[in-house]
């Protein structure tokens, strides 16, 4: 099943509701095979509904804690403010607090028998308004959830329900291409944390890790930073291609896919998995070892990694860098659409990994002589190659120097 198929199913399943844009992020971030993650989204991960709207799409089954009837928070004494919020959301406020962005409330509203929708509301131009999507939870319980409040979305509100939660405010890519984070435990007061963070800019760098919950902390309004249309419409396709000499699939397939290795995805982060085509190319080295070259998209960019070794040994993952740091070139086809061209040189004379979706590839050595064809739209060409020609189905060919 392709990501396009998933988007179509989401549209049919949600109807007028608005699934959270980081839904597919969560499906991708589980560390399992992508096919399994795609089945998950159809089998029970549709756990949101538009705030204040209609029937819940699915249910949040784990990681919830009792809500209780007492309103919590430092504004719990303000009955007039609570009533204003409850009228606006047509639900019951169970937490309300002062934040640098103004009052914020956590509320529940009826769903189907035995279930409720849990969400946030904040003051906008002096009026209470629901913020983001709602999470469907068992009646009388709550799942850990978060809101980016304020016009700049630089105030983080986390309803923990007394579940330990740790925050990472940013991440780096380490020398092995892994996502490197430092988590700091948050100190909740009356079941919530309010904290200023750096204003997000087109991406959300934070991560929230629950201490003893089975589900991640749901960020209800990531679309306030990244529109849902961007998150869904630009989800990159993953292309798995077996190159000449690849042989039979290995017995331990998880060894040969970095997205199934610890650290290469970010299960507690809130990424948008947009970016260039994700390639998983399997071939062989000249001495007969298995060779894998893989790209992994993250927030509009992508990392390039490679592995080589015998099938009976777990290979080391090697990081080549970000594609936009000289490993890829954008070209334009006959329809005016931009497409990326991968040209990542491998060390130790292993060759150059090249790929351009639905294009014909040719290469030559030292900018002279005969152009030689590469099989398909992805290949590992000889290390001596110095120039690549890419011919899309429509439009003129593009020639790229291979450094």
Tab-separated table of C-alpha atoms in Angstrom:
chain	number	residue	atom	x	y	z
A	1	UNK	CA	0.000	0.000	0.000
A	2	UNK	CA	1.376	3.421	-0.978
A	3	UNK	CA	1.182	6.650	0.977
A	4	UNK	CA	-1.281	7.901	-1.641
A	5	UNK	CA	-3.521	4.958	-0.771
A	6	UNK	CA	-3.306	5.905	2.899
A	7	UNK	CA	-4.295	9.487	2.182
A	8	UNK	CA	-7.321	8.305	0.203
A	9	UNK	CA	-8.411	5.982	3.016
A	10	UNK	CA	-7.944	8.745	5.588
A	11	UNK	CA	-10.122	11.043	3.515
A	12	UNK	CA	-12.863	8.446	3.159
A	13	UNK	CA	-12.704	7.464	6.838
A	14	UNK	CA	-12.614	10.961	8.267
A	15	UNK	CA	-15.286	12.589	6.143
A	16	UNK	CA	-15.680	16.154	7.387
A	17	UNK	CA	-13.327	15.524	10.295
A	18	UNK	CA	-9.704	16.636	10.259
A	19	UNK	CA	-7.148	13.957	11.188
A	20	UNK	CA	-4.120	15.432	12.914
A	21	UNK	CA	-1.293	16.063	10.455
A	22	UNK	CA	1.244	14.179	12.567
A	23	UNK	CA	-0.884	11.010	12.368
A	24	UNK	CA	1.291	9.480	9.665
A	25	UNK	CA	4.364	10.688	11.563
A	26	UNK	CA	3.277	8.477	14.444
A	27	UNK	CA	2.708	5.557	12.097
A	28	UNK	CA	6.185	6.019	10.641
A	29	UNK	CA	7.865	6.514	14.003
A	30	UNK	CA	7.139	3.117	15.511
A	31	UNK	CA	10.376	1.537	14.340
A	32	UNK	CA	8.623	-1.331	12.521
A	33	UNK	CA	8.532	-2.038	8.821
A	34	UNK	CA	6.770	0.642	6.836
A	35	UNK	CA	4.184	-1.829	5.592
A	36	UNK	CA	3.262	-2.603	9.188
A	37	UNK	CA	3.051	1.094	10.010
A	38	UNK	CA	0.710	1.644	7.073
A	39	UNK	CA	-1.555	-1.181	8.205
A	40	UNK	CA	-1.593	0.397	11.670
A	41	UNK	CA	-3.078	3.625	10.381
A	42	UNK	CA	-5.962	1.668	8.911
A	43	UNK	CA	-6.367	-0.651	11.880
A	44	UNK	CA	-6.779	1.747	14.763
A	45	UNK	CA	-4.508	4.791	14.724
A	46	UNK	CA	-7.240	7.196	13.643
A	47	UNK	CA	-7.574	8.546	17.168
A	48	UNK	CA	-8.612	12.125	16.508
A	49	UNK	CA	-11.629	14.148	15.476
A	50	UNK	CA	-11.983	17.825	14.693
A	51	UNK	CA	-12.505	19.769	17.903
A	52	UNK	CA	-16.194	20.221	18.569
A	53	UNK	CA	-17.233	18.167	15.547
A	54	UNK	CA	-19.134	14.977	14.961
A	55	UNK	CA	-18.482	11.361	15.783
A	56	UNK	CA	-15.028	10.110	16.806
A	57	UNK	CA	-13.143	8.209	14.136
A	58	UNK	CA	-11.424	5.738	16.468
A	59	UNK	CA	-10.317	5.231	20.037
A	60	UNK	CA	-7.291	5.828	22.244
A	61	UNK	CA	-6.993	2.626	24.281
A	62	UNK	CA	-3.834	2.920	26.362
A	63	UNK	CA	-1.877	5.330	28.519
A	64	UNK	CA	-4.898	7.045	30.084
A	65	UNK	CA	-5.371	8.114	33.706
A	66	UNK	CA	-8.498	9.032	35.700
A	67	UNK	CA	-9.719	12.600	35.250
A	68	UNK	CA	-11.832	13.036	38.382
A	69	UNK	CA	-14.653	15.545	38.868
A	70	UNK	CA	-12.549	18.276	40.479
A	71	UNK	CA	-11.367	21.009	38.132
A	72	UNK	CA	-7.593	21.328	38.421
A	73	UNK	CA	-5.262	24.211	37.635
A	74	UNK	CA	-4.485	27.612	39.089
A	75	UNK	CA	-7.640	29.150	37.561
A	76	UNK	CA	-9.937	26.462	38.917
A	77	UNK	CA	-11.435	29.028	41.334
A	78	UNK	CA	-12.674	31.247	38.452
A	79	UNK	CA	-16.132	29.777	37.911
A	80	UNK	CA	-17.135	32.494	35.464
A	81	UNK	CA	-14.150	31.794	33.205
A	82	UNK	CA	-14.766	28.064	33.373
A	83	UNK	CA	-18.384	28.549	32.305
A	84	UNK	CA	-17.268	30.688	29.341
A	85	UNK	CA	-14.944	27.916	28.183
A	86	UNK	CA	-17.554	25.217	28.707
A	87	UNK	CA	-20.132	27.121	26.653
A	88	UNK	CA	-17.615	27.600	23.856
A	89	UNK	CA	-16.546	23.951	23.637
A	90	UNK	CA	-19.868	22.396	24.705
A	91	UNK	CA	-18.010	20.190	27.113
A	92	UNK	CA	-16.638	19.943	30.641
A	93	UNK	CA	-13.430	21.686	31.700
A	94	UNK	CA	-11.233	19.453	33.867
A	95	UNK	CA	-8.133	21.692	33.933
A	96	UNK	CA	-7.696	25.432	33.445
A	97	UNK	CA	-4.567	27.469	34.020
A	98	UNK	CA	-2.849	30.787	33.428
A	99	UNK	CA	-0.070	30.742	30.815
A	100	UNK	CA	2.119	33.435	29.214
A	101	UNK	CA	-0.279	33.156	26.254
A	102	UNK	CA	-3.389	33.650	28.413
A	103	UNK	CA	-5.824	31.152	29.962
A	104	UNK	CA	-5.809	27.627	28.527
A	105	UNK	CA	-8.266	24.867	29.382
A	106	UNK	CA	-8.356	21.125	28.972
A	107	UNK	CA	-11.848	19.793	28.344
A	108	UNK	CA	-13.824	16.677	27.516
A	109	UNK	CA	-17.018	16.365	25.520
A	110	UNK	CA	-19.297	13.393	24.862
A	111	UNK	CA	-18.533	11.003	22.041
A	112	UNK	CA	-20.182	7.579	21.831
A	113	UNK	CA	-21.278	5.657	24.936
A	114	UNK	CA	-18.274	4.950	27.144
A	115	UNK	CA	-15.984	7.353	25.263
A	116	UNK	CA	-15.206	11.072	25.288
A	117	UNK	CA	-13.294	13.554	23.166
A	118	UNK	CA	-10.463	15.313	25.000
A	119	UNK	CA	-9.099	18.624	23.787
A	120	UNK	CA	-7.728	22.068	24.546
A	121	UNK	CA	-9.188	25.561	24.307
A	122	UNK	CA	-7.502	28.935	24.602
A	123	UNK	CA	-8.511	32.585	24.512
A	124	UNK	CA	-8.246	34.085	21.016
A	125	UNK	CA	-9.060	37.806	20.810
A	126	UNK	CA	-10.635	37.492	24.227
A	127	UNK	CA	-12.940	34.614	23.305
A	128	UNK	CA	-12.517	30.929	24.227
A	129	UNK	CA	-11.910	28.775	21.162
A	130	UNK	CA	-11.051	25.077	20.754
A	131	UNK	CA	-7.415	24.616	19.776
A	132	UNK	CA	-6.399	21.767	17.496
A	133	UNK	CA	-7.825	18.281	17.305
A	134	UNK	CA	-9.400	16.141	20.003
A	135	UNK	CA	-8.271	12.774	21.279
A	136	UNK	CA	-10.856	10.037	21.833
A	137	UNK	CA	-10.422	8.460	25.271
A	138	UNK	CA	-12.419	6.212	27.622
A	139	UNK	CA	-15.015	8.173	29.569
A	140	UNK	CA	-13.653	9.576	32.816
A	141	UNK	CA	-10.035	9.212	31.789
A	142	UNK	CA	-7.483	11.312	29.927
A	143	UNK	CA	-4.494	10.641	27.734
A	144	UNK	CA	-1.351	12.790	28.081
A	145	UNK	CA	-1.685	15.598	25.529
A	146	UNK	CA	-0.023	18.889	24.631
A	147	UNK	CA	-0.854	22.220	23.016
A	148	UNK	CA	1.329	24.898	21.438
A	149	UNK	CA	-0.417	28.011	22.728
A	150	UNK	CA	-0.211	31.683	21.806
A	151	UNK	CA	0.035	33.463	18.447
A	152	UNK	CA	3.683	32.407	18.059
A	153	UNK	CA	3.025	28.886	19.399
A	154	UNK	CA	5.880	29.373	21.842
A	155	UNK	CA	4.033	28.310	24.998
A	156	UNK	CA	3.911	24.567	25.598
A	157	UNK	CA	1.031	23.276	27.722
A	158	UNK	CA	1.205	19.591	28.668
A	159	UNK	CA	-1.615	17.838	30.501
A	160	UNK	CA	0.186	14.933	32.100
A	161	UNK	CA	-2.512	13.583	34.380
A	162	UNK	CA	0.333	12.830	36.816
A	163	UNK	CA	2.099	10.620	34.242
A	164	UNK	CA	5.855	11.406	34.238
A	165	UNK	CA	6.771	13.253	31.038
A	166	UNK	CA	10.189	14.359	29.797
A	167	UNK	CA	10.834	17.141	27.281
A	168	UNK	CA	13.461	17.472	24.567
A	169	UNK	CA	13.504	20.975	23.075
A	170	UNK	CA	15.569	20.065	20.019
A	171	UNK	CA	17.722	17.463	18.344
A	172	UNK	CA	20.867	17.011	16.292
A	173	UNK	CA	21.957	14.447	13.720
A	174	UNK	CA	25.041	12.675	15.082
A	175	UNK	CA	28.045	11.361	13.170
A	176	UNK	CA	26.239	8.071	12.507
A	177	UNK	CA	23.143	9.799	11.111
A	178	UNK	CA	21.059	9.090	14.219
A	179	UNK	CA	18.647	11.537	15.838
A	180	UNK	CA	20.326	12.678	19.051
A	181	UNK	CA	18.108	14.098	21.813
A	182	UNK	CA	18.463	15.000	25.475
A	183	UNK	CA	15.313	14.617	27.580
A	184	UNK	CA	14.710	16.551	30.802
A	185	UNK	CA	11.926	15.476	33.200
A	186	UNK	CA	9.099	18.004	33.514
A	187	UNK	CA	7.740	18.974	36.913
A	188	UNK	CA	3.957	18.977	36.741
A	189	UNK	CA	1.814	21.130	39.004
A	190	UNK	CA	-1.730	19.884	39.535
A	191	UNK	CA	-1.437	17.540	36.556
A	192	UNK	CA	-0.031	20.027	34.039
A	193	UNK	CA	3.135	21.723	32.818
A	194	UNK	CA	3.298	25.212	31.289
A	195	UNK	CA	6.599	26.186	29.716
A	196	UNK	CA	7.934	28.678	27.210
A	197	UNK	CA	9.808	27.192	24.267
A	198	UNK	CA	11.486	28.608	21.194
A	199	UNK	CA	8.874	29.614	18.629
A	200	UNK	CA	8.674	26.831	16.007
A	201	UNK	CA	9.316	27.800	12.396
A	202	UNK	CA	7.669	25.461	9.843
A	203	UNK	CA	8.796	22.442	11.880
A	204	UNK	CA	8.289	21.371	15.488
A	205	UNK	CA	11.631	20.399	17.069
A	206	UNK	CA	10.352	19.337	20.493
A	207	UNK	CA	9.680	15.795	21.692
A	208	UNK	CA	7.685	14.604	24.713
A	209	UNK	CA	8.458	11.185	26.175
A	210	UNK	CA	5.954	9.657	28.616
A	211	UNK	CA	7.421	7.734	31.510
A	212	UNK	CA	4.874	4.963	31.895
A	213	UNK	CA	2.248	5.406	29.194
A	214	UNK	CA	1.784	3.074	26.277
A	215	UNK	CA	0.969	5.873	23.834
A	216	UNK	CA	2.982	8.996	22.961
A	217	UNK	CA	1.990	12.413	24.240
A	218	UNK	CA	-0.387	13.707	21.592
A	219	UNK	CA	0.427	17.179	20.217
A	220	UNK	CA	-3.057	18.346	19.329
A	221	UNK	CA	-2.317	21.361	17.132
A	222	UNK	CA	0.820	20.656	15.136
A	223	UNK	CA	-1.128	21.956	12.125
A	224	UNK	CA	-0.826	25.434	13.663
A	225	UNK	CA	2.826	25.257	12.586
A	226	UNK	CA	2.644	22.869	9.638
A	227	UNK	CA	-0.650	22.833	7.688
A	228	UNK	CA	-2.301	19.439	7.374
A	229	UNK	CA	-2.284	19.703	3.582
A	230	UNK	CA	1.495	20.031	3.621
A	231	UNK	CA	1.954	17.047	5.896
A	232	UNK	CA	-0.295	14.741	3.878
A	233	UNK	CA	0.223	15.896	0.319
A	234	UNK	CA	4.022	15.870	0.415
A	235	UNK	CA	4.555	12.540	2.123
A	236	UNK	CA	7.483	11.031	0.190
A	237	UNK	CA	7.126	7.701	-1.524
A	238	UNK	CA	9.501	4.940	-0.467
A	239	UNK	CA	11.011	3.020	-3.368
A	240	UNK	CA	12.615	-0.343	-2.636
A	241	UNK	CA	14.759	-1.482	-5.539
A	242	UNK	CA	16.972	-4.514	-5.953
A	243	UNK	CA	20.007	-3.766	-8.082
A	244	UNK	CA	21.987	-6.276	-10.153
A	245	UNK	CA	23.841	-8.748	-7.944
A	246	UNK	CA	21.587	-8.224	-4.912
A	247	UNK	CA	20.845	-11.939	-4.563
A	248	UNK	CA	18.121	-13.317	-2.317
A	249	UNK	CA	16.693	-11.226	0.538
A	250	UNK	CA	18.632	-11.732	3.787
A	251	UNK	CA	17.172	-13.750	6.643
A	252	UNK	CA	17.491	-10.771	9.013
A	253	UNK	CA	15.860	-8.048	6.923
A	254	UNK	CA	15.717	-5.700	9.924
A	255	UNK	CA	19.515	-5.473	9.840
A	256	UNK	CA	19.395	-3.904	6.405
A	257	UNK	CA	16.874	-1.118	6.961
A	258	UNK	CA	17.960	1.830	9.101
A	259	UNK	CA	14.361	2.760	9.911
A	260	UNK	CA	14.240	-0.477	11.913
A	261	UNK	CA	17.350	0.436	13.886
A	262	UNK	CA	17.266	2.391	17.146
A	263	UNK	CA	17.920	6.095	16.794
A	264	UNK	CA	17.200	6.635	13.124
A	265	UNK	CA	13.546	7.531	13.640
A	266	UNK	CA	12.175	9.754	16.383
A	267	UNK	CA	9.194	8.080	18.103
A	268	UNK	CA	8.527	10.924	20.552
A	269	UNK	CA	9.073	13.827	18.158
A	270	UNK	CA	6.537	15.708	16.039
A	271	UNK	CA	8.045	15.659	12.586
A	272	UNK	CA	6.469	16.136	9.227
A	273	UNK	CA	7.782	13.388	7.002
A	274	UNK	CA	7.930	15.489	3.888
A	275	UNK	CA	10.907	15.523	1.607
A	276	UNK	CA	12.459	13.889	-1.433
A	277	UNK	CA	11.787	10.324	-2.525
A	278	UNK	CA	13.003	7.763	-0.003
A	279	UNK	CA	15.207	5.153	-1.663
A	280	UNK	CA	16.152	1.738	-0.312
A	281	UNK	CA	18.604	0.304	-2.829
A	282	UNK	CA	19.987	-3.196	-2.380
A	283	UNK	CA	22.939	-4.366	-4.458
A	284	UNK	CA	26.338	-5.991	-4.041
A	285	UNK	CA	29.936	-4.886	-3.756
A	286	UNK	CA	32.634	-6.099	-6.133
A	287	UNK	CA	33.792	-8.651	-3.559
A	288	UNK	CA	30.302	-10.122	-3.138
A	289	UNK	CA	29.079	-8.432	0.033
A	290	UNK	CA	25.555	-7.112	0.306
A	291	UNK	CA	25.307	-3.342	-0.209
A	292	UNK	CA	22.404	-1.113	0.851
A	293	UNK	CA	22.086	2.603	0.164
A	294	UNK	CA	19.143	4.306	1.862
A	295	UNK	CA	17.692	7.790	2.182
A	296	UNK	CA	15.345	8.788	5.019
A	297	UNK	CA	13.200	11.937	4.830
A	298	UNK	CA	12.677	14.196	7.833
A	299	UNK	CA	11.048	17.644	7.899
A	300	UNK	CA	11.598	18.322	4.206
A	301	UNK	CA	15.219	17.106	4.164
A	302	UNK	CA	16.733	13.632	3.910
A	303	UNK	CA	19.725	11.721	5.207
A	304	UNK	CA	21.777	9.342	3.072
A	305	UNK	CA	23.212	6.186	4.674
A	306	UNK	CA	24.856	2.988	3.497
A	307	UNK	CA	25.719	-0.497	4.786
A	308	UNK	CA	27.841	-3.315	3.438
A	309	UNK	CA	28.641	-6.755	4.797
A	310	UNK	CA	27.895	-10.467	4.838
A	311	UNK	CA	24.339	-11.595	5.428
A	312	UNK	CA	25.291	-13.431	8.630
A	313	UNK	CA	26.775	-10.300	10.250
A	314	UNK	CA	24.890	-7.224	11.389
A	315	UNK	CA	26.276	-4.415	9.214
A	316	UNK	CA	27.476	-1.074	10.477
A	317	UNK	CA	25.391	1.933	9.411
A	318	UNK	CA	27.492	4.637	7.748
A	319	UNK	CA	26.290	8.213	7.333
A	320	UNK	CA	26.981	10.094	4.106
A	321	UNK	CA	25.251	13.350	5.060
A	322	UNK	CA	22.153	15.333	4.191
A	323	UNK	CA	21.101	15.193	0.566
A	324	UNK	CA	21.011	18.966	0.250
A	325	UNK	CA	24.675	19.124	1.282
A	326	UNK	CA	25.889	18.194	-2.191
A	327	UNK	CA	24.431	14.682	-2.487
A	328	UNK	CA	21.399	15.677	-4.540
A	329	UNK	CA	20.489	18.149	-7.272
A	330	UNK	CA	17.033	19.499	-8.110
A	331	UNK	CA	15.916	19.499	-11.728
A	332	UNK	CA	12.699	20.547	-13.481
A	333	UNK	CA	10.701	18.304	-15.812
A	334	UNK	CA	8.572	19.231	-18.817
A	335	UNK	CA	5.580	20.043	-16.613
A	336	UNK	CA	7.547	22.551	-14.555
A	337	UNK	CA	7.675	20.208	-11.545
A	338	UNK	CA	10.873	19.986	-9.514
A	339	UNK	CA	12.349	16.543	-8.891
A	340	UNK	CA	15.485	15.520	-6.953
A	341	UNK	CA	18.445	13.648	-8.439
A	342	UNK	CA	20.424	11.524	-5.976
A	343	UNK	CA	24.171	11.275	-6.648
A	344	UNK	CA	25.867	10.081	-3.461
A	345	UNK	CA	29.456	8.895	-3.810
A	346	UNK	CA	30.280	5.921	-1.593
A	347	UNK	CA	33.690	5.584	0.060
A	348	UNK	CA	36.308	2.871	-0.587
A	349	UNK	CA	35.652	2.943	-4.328
A	350	UNK	CA	32.235	1.277	-3.932
A	351	UNK	CA	30.687	3.517	-6.581
A	352	UNK	CA	28.129	6.285	-6.792
A	353	UNK	CA	24.498	5.744	-5.793
A	354	UNK	CA	22.290	7.555	-8.329
A	355	UNK	CA	18.504	7.737	-8.534
A	356	UNK	CA	15.764	9.894	-10.059
A	357	UNK	CA	12.201	8.633	-9.932
A	358	UNK	CA	10.713	7.679	-13.329
A	359	UNK	CA	13.788	8.870	-15.205
A	360	UNK	CA	16.325	7.259	-17.524
A	361	UNK	CA	19.914	7.451	-16.298
A	362	UNK	CA	23.209	7.489	-18.215
A	363	UNK	CA	26.750	8.218	-17.053
A	364	UNK	CA	30.221	8.707	-18.456
A	365	UNK	CA	33.782	8.880	-17.180
A	366	UNK	CA	35.843	12.080	-16.986
A	367	UNK	CA	33.351	14.079	-19.055
A	368	UNK	CA	34.250	12.368	-22.317
A	369	UNK	CA	33.586	9.209	-24.255
A	370	UNK	CA	30.461	7.139	-24.585
A	371	UNK	CA	27.430	7.590	-22.405
A	372	UNK	CA	26.642	4.305	-20.659
A	373	UNK	CA	23.130	3.384	-19.509
A	374	UNK	CA	22.239	2.576	-15.913
A	375	UNK	CA	19.575	-0.060	-15.354
A	376	UNK	CA	16.306	1.524	-14.228
A	377	UNK	CA	15.833	4.813	-12.402
A	378	UNK	CA	18.293	3.896	-9.618
A	379	UNK	CA	21.727	2.276	-9.666
A	380	UNK	CA	25.200	2.201	-8.164
A	381	UNK	CA	27.436	3.265	-11.011
A	382	UNK	CA	31.248	2.805	-11.106
A	383	UNK	CA	33.400	5.035	-8.918
A	384	UNK	CA	35.139	6.354	-12.046
A	385	UNK	CA	31.918	8.046	-13.224
A	386	UNK	CA	32.191	11.831	-13.314
A	387	UNK	CA	28.973	12.932	-15.017
A	388	UNK	CA	25.343	11.808	-14.857
A	389	UNK	CA	22.580	12.444	-17.397
A	390	UNK	CA	18.968	12.237	-16.237
A	391	UNK	CA	16.123	12.101	-18.753
A	392	UNK	CA	12.611	12.509	-17.300
A	393	UNK	CA	9.615	11.095	-19.142
A	394	UNK	CA	8.668	14.612	-20.202
A	395	UNK	CA	11.109	17.441	-20.689
A	396	UNK	CA	14.783	17.916	-21.395
A	397	UNK	CA	17.607	15.897	-19.934
A	398	UNK	CA	19.692	17.290	-17.089
A	399	UNK	CA	23.419	16.695	-16.743
A	400	UNK	CA	24.994	16.702	-13.309
A	401	UNK	CA	28.658	16.533	-12.392
A	402	UNK	CA	29.448	13.759	-9.909
A	403	UNK	CA	32.058	15.074	-7.458
